[in-house]
mmCIF file of C-alpha atoms and ligand atoms in Angstrom:
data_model
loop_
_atom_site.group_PDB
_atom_site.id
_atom_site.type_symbol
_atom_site.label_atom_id
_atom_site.label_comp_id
_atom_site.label_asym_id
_atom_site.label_seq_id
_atom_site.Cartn_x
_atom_site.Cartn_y
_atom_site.Cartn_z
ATOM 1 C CA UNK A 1 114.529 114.710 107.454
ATOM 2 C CA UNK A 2 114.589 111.467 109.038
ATOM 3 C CA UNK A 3 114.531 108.200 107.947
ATOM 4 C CA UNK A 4 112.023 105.484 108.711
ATOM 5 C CA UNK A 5 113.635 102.129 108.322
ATOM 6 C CA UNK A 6 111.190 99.853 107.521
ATOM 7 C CA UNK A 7 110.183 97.418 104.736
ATOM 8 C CA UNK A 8 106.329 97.947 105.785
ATOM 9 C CA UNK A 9 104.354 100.535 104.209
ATOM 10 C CA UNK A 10 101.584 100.248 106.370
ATOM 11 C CA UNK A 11 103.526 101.201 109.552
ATOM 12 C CA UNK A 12 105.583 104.238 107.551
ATOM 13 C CA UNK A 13 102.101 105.772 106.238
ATOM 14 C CA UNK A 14 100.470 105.620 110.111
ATOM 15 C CA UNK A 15 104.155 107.285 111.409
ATOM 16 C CA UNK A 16 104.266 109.349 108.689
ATOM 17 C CA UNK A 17 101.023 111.176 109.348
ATOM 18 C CA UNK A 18 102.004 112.073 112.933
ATOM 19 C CA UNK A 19 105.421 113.081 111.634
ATOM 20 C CA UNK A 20 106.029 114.312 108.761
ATOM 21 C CA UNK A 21 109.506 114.813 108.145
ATOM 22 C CA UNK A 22 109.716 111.262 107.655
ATOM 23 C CA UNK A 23 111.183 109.196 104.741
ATOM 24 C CA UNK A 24 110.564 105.411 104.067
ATOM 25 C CA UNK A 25 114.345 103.826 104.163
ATOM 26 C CA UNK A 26 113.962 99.951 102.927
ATOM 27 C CA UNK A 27 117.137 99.015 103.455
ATOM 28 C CA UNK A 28 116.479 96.173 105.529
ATOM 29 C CA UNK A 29 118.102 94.572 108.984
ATOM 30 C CA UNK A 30 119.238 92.399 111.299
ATOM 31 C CA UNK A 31 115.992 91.481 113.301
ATOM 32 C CA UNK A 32 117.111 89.560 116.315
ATOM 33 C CA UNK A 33 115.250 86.837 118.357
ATOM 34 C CA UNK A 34 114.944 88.197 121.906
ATOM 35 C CA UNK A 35 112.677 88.231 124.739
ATOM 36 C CA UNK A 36 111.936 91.835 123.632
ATOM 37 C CA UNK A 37 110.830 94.092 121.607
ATOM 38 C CA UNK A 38 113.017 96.619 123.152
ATOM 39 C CA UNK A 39 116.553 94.083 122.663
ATOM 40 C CA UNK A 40 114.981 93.928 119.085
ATOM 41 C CA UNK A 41 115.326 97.999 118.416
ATOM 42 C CA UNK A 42 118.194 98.352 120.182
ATOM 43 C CA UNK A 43 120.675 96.035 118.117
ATOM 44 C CA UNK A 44 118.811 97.344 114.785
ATOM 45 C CA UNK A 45 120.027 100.580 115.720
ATOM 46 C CA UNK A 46 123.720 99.554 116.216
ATOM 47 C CA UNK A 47 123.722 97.329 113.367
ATOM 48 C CA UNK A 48 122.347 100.398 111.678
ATOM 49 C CA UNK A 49 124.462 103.232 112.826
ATOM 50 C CA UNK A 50 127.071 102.064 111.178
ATOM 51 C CA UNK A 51 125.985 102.519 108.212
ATOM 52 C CA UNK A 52 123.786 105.375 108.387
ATOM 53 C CA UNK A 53 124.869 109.090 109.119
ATOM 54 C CA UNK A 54 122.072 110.812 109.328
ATOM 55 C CA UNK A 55 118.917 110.368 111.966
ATOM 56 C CA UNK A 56 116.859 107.560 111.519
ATOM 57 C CA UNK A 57 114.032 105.200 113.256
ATOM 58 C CA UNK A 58 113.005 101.515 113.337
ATOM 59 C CA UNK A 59 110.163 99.971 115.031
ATOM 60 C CA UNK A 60 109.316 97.004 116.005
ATOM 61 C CA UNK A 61 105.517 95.970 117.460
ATOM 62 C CA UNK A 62 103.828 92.640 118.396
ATOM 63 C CA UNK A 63 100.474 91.258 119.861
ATOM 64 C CA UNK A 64 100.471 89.849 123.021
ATOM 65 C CA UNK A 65 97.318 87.481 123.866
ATOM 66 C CA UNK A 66 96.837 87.481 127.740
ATOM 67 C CA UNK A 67 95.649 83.832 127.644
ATOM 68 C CA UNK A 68 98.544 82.792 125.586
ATOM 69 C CA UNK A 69 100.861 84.162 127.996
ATOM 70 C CA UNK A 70 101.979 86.655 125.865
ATOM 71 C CA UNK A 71 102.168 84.932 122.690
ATOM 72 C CA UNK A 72 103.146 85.299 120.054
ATOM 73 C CA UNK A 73 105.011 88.640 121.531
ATOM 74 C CA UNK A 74 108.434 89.179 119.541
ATOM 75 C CA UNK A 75 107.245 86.195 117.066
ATOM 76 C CA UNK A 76 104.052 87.926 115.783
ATOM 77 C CA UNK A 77 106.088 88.567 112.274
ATOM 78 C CA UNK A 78 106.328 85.116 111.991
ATOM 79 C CA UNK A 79 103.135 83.749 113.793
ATOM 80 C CA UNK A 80 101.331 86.360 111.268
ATOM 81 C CA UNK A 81 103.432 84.470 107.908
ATOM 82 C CA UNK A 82 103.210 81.359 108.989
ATOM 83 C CA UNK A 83 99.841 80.617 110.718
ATOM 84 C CA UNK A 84 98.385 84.282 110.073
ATOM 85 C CA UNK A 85 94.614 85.621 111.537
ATOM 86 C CA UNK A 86 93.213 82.080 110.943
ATOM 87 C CA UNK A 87 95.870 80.597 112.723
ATOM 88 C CA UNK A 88 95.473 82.695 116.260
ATOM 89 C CA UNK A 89 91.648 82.580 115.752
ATOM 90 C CA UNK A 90 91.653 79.055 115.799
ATOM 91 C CA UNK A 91 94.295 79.031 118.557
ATOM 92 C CA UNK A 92 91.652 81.317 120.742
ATOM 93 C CA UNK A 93 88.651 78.922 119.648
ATOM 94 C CA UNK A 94 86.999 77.867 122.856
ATOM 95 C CA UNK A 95 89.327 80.234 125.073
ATOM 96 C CA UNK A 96 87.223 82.773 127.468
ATOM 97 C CA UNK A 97 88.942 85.595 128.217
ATOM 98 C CA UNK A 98 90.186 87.677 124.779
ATOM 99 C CA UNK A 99 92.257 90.424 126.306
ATOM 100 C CA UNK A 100 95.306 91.243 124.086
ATOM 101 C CA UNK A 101 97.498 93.971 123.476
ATOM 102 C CA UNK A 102 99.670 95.180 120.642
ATOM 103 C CA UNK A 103 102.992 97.036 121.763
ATOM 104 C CA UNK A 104 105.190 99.448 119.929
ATOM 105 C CA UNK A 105 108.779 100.283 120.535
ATOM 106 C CA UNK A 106 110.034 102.842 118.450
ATOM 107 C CA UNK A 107 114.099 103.799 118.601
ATOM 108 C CA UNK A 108 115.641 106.998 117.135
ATOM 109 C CA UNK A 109 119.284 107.296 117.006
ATOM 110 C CA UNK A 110 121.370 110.479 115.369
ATOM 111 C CA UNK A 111 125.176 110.427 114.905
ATOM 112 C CA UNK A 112 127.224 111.260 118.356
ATOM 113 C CA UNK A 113 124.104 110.302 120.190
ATOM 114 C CA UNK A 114 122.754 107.576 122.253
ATOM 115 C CA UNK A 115 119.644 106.355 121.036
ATOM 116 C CA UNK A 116 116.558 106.935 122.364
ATOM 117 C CA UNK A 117 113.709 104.533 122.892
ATOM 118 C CA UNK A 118 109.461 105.443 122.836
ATOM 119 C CA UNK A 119 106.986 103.112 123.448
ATOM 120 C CA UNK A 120 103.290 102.670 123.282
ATOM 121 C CA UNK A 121 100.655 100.492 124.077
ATOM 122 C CA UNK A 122 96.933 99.621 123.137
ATOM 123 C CA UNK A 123 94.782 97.116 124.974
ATOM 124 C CA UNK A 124 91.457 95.461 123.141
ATOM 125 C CA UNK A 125 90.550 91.903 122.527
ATOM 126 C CA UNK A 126 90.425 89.229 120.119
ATOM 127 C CA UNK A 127 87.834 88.679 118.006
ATOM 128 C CA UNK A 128 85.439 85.910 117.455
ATOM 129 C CA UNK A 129 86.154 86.380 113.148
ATOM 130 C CA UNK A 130 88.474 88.594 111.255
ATOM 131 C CA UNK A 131 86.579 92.026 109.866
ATOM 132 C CA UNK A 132 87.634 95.251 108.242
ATOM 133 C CA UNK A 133 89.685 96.207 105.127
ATOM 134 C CA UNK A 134 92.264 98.675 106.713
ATOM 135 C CA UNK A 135 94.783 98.527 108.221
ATOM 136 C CA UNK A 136 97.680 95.851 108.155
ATOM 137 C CA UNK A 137 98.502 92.535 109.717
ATOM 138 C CA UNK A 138 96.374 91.548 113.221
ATOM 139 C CA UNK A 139 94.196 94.714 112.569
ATOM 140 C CA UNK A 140 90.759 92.489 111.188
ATOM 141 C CA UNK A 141 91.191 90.152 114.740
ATOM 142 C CA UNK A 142 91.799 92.892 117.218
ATOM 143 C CA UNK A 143 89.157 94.643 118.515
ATOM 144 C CA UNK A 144 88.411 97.725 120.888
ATOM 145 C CA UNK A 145 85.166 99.210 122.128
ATOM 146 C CA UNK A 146 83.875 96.248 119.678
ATOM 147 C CA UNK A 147 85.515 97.495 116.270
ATOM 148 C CA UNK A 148 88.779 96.330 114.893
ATOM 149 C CA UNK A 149 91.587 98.170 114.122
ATOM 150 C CA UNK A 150 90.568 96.915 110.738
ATOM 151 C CA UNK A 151 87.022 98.382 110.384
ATOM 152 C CA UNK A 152 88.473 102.243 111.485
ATOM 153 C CA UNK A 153 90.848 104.538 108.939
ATOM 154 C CA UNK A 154 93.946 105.487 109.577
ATOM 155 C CA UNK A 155 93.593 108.583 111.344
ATOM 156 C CA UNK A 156 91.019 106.978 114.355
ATOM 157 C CA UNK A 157 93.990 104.123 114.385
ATOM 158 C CA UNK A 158 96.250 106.516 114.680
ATOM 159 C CA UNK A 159 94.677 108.154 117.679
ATOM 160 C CA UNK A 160 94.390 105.434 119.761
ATOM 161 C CA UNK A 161 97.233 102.639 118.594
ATOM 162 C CA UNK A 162 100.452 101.616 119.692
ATOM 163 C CA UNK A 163 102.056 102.543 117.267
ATOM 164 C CA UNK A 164 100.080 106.271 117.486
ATOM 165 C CA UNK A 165 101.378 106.463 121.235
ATOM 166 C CA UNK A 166 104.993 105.989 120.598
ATOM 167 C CA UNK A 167 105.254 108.030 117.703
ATOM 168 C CA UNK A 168 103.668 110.995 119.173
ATOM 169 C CA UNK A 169 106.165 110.450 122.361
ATOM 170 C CA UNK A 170 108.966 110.888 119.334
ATOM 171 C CA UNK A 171 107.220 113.928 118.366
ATOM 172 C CA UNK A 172 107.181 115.773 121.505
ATOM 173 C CA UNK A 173 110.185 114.793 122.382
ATOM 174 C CA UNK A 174 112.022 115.915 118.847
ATOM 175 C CA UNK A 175 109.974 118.952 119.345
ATOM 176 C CA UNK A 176 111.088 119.698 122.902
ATOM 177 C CA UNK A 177 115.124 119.621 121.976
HETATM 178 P P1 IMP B 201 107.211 93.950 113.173
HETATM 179 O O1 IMP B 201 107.212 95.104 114.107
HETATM 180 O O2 IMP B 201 107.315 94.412 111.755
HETATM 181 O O3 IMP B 201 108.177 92.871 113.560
HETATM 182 O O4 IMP B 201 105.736 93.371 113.269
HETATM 183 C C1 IMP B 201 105.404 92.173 113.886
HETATM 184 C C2 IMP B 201 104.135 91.607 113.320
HETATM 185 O O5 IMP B 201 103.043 92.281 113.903
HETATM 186 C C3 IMP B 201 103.991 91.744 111.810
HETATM 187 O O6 IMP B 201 103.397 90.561 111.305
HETATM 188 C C4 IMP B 201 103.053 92.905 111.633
HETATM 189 O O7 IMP B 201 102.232 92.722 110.498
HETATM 190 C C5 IMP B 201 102.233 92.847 112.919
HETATM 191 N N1 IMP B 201 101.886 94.214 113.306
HETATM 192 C C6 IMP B 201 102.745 95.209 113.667
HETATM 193 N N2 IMP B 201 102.068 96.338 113.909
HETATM 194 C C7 IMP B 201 100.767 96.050 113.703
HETATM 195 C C8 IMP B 201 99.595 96.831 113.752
HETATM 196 O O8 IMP B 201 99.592 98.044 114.013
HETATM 197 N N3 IMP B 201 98.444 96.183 113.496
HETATM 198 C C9 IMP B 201 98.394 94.859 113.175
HETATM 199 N N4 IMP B 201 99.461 94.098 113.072
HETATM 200 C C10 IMP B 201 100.648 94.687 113.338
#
């Protein structure tokens, strides 16, 4: 068994169906704000360790907008609360080029181990209008091959997403020890 901590179902039921042996943990964190998603994980999983003593996973994911320069990156949490879908559409009104993509870093760490990091990555654009009912977050705004995350279920998500890619790099790696 290993925990997922996380206070989003959305992201635990996509993990979840890659790997099962996972259990939701809401337990909540210190989320720091760094340049990276990868500084992010990494002090979650100290903070963490110290109170867990049993394996366990966090992940943290963002949308970066090529024309934005990357934003809004490690503040899509916030970007998405404060100023939401609406928000970034009206951001990209007028802008040309829509290329985005949504990253996924995913850390495990065990007891008398050094944790371990996964990552993956999905490129697709932005949308001219939010569409779809699945999915979570960005998903209605970003689109690949012309659909958005929003419009497909969970399992095509899952077979093409960020969050699909660094999950299954868990998986094969658990599965290789
Ligand atoms: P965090 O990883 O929970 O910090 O997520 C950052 C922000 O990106 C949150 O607002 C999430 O809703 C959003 N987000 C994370 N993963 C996805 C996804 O797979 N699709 C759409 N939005 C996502």
């Amino acid at each position: 068994m290993i925990r997922f901590v996380t206070s989003n179902r959305g992201k635990f039921v996509e993990a979840q169906r890659l790997i099962e042996d996972l259990v939701q943990a809401d337990l909540g964190y210190t989320e720091i704000q760094a340049d990276t998603l990868e500084e992010v994980v990494l002090f979650g999983l100290k903070e963490l360790s110290s109170r867990l003593n049993s394996p366990f996973i966090i992940e943290d994911a963002g949308l970066f907008i090529e024309a934005l320069n990357g934003f809004p990156g490690v503040y899509s949490a916030y970007v998405q609360r404060t100023i939401g879908n609406s928000g970034i559409l009206k951001l990209m009104d007028g802008v040309e080029n829509r290329a985005a993509s949504f990253r996924s870093v995913v850390g495990y760490a065990a007891p008398g181990m050094e944790p371990v990091l996964f990552k993956g990555e999905l490129r697709g654009r932005i949308g001219f209008e939010a569409r779809g009912a699945g999915g979570f977050g960005y998903d209605p705004i970003f689109e690949v091959d012309g659909r958005t995350l929003a419009e497909m279920d969970l399992a095509e998500k899952n077979m093409i997403s960020h969050r699909g890619r660094s999950m299954k790099a868990l998986k094969s790696w658990l599965e290789s020890r």
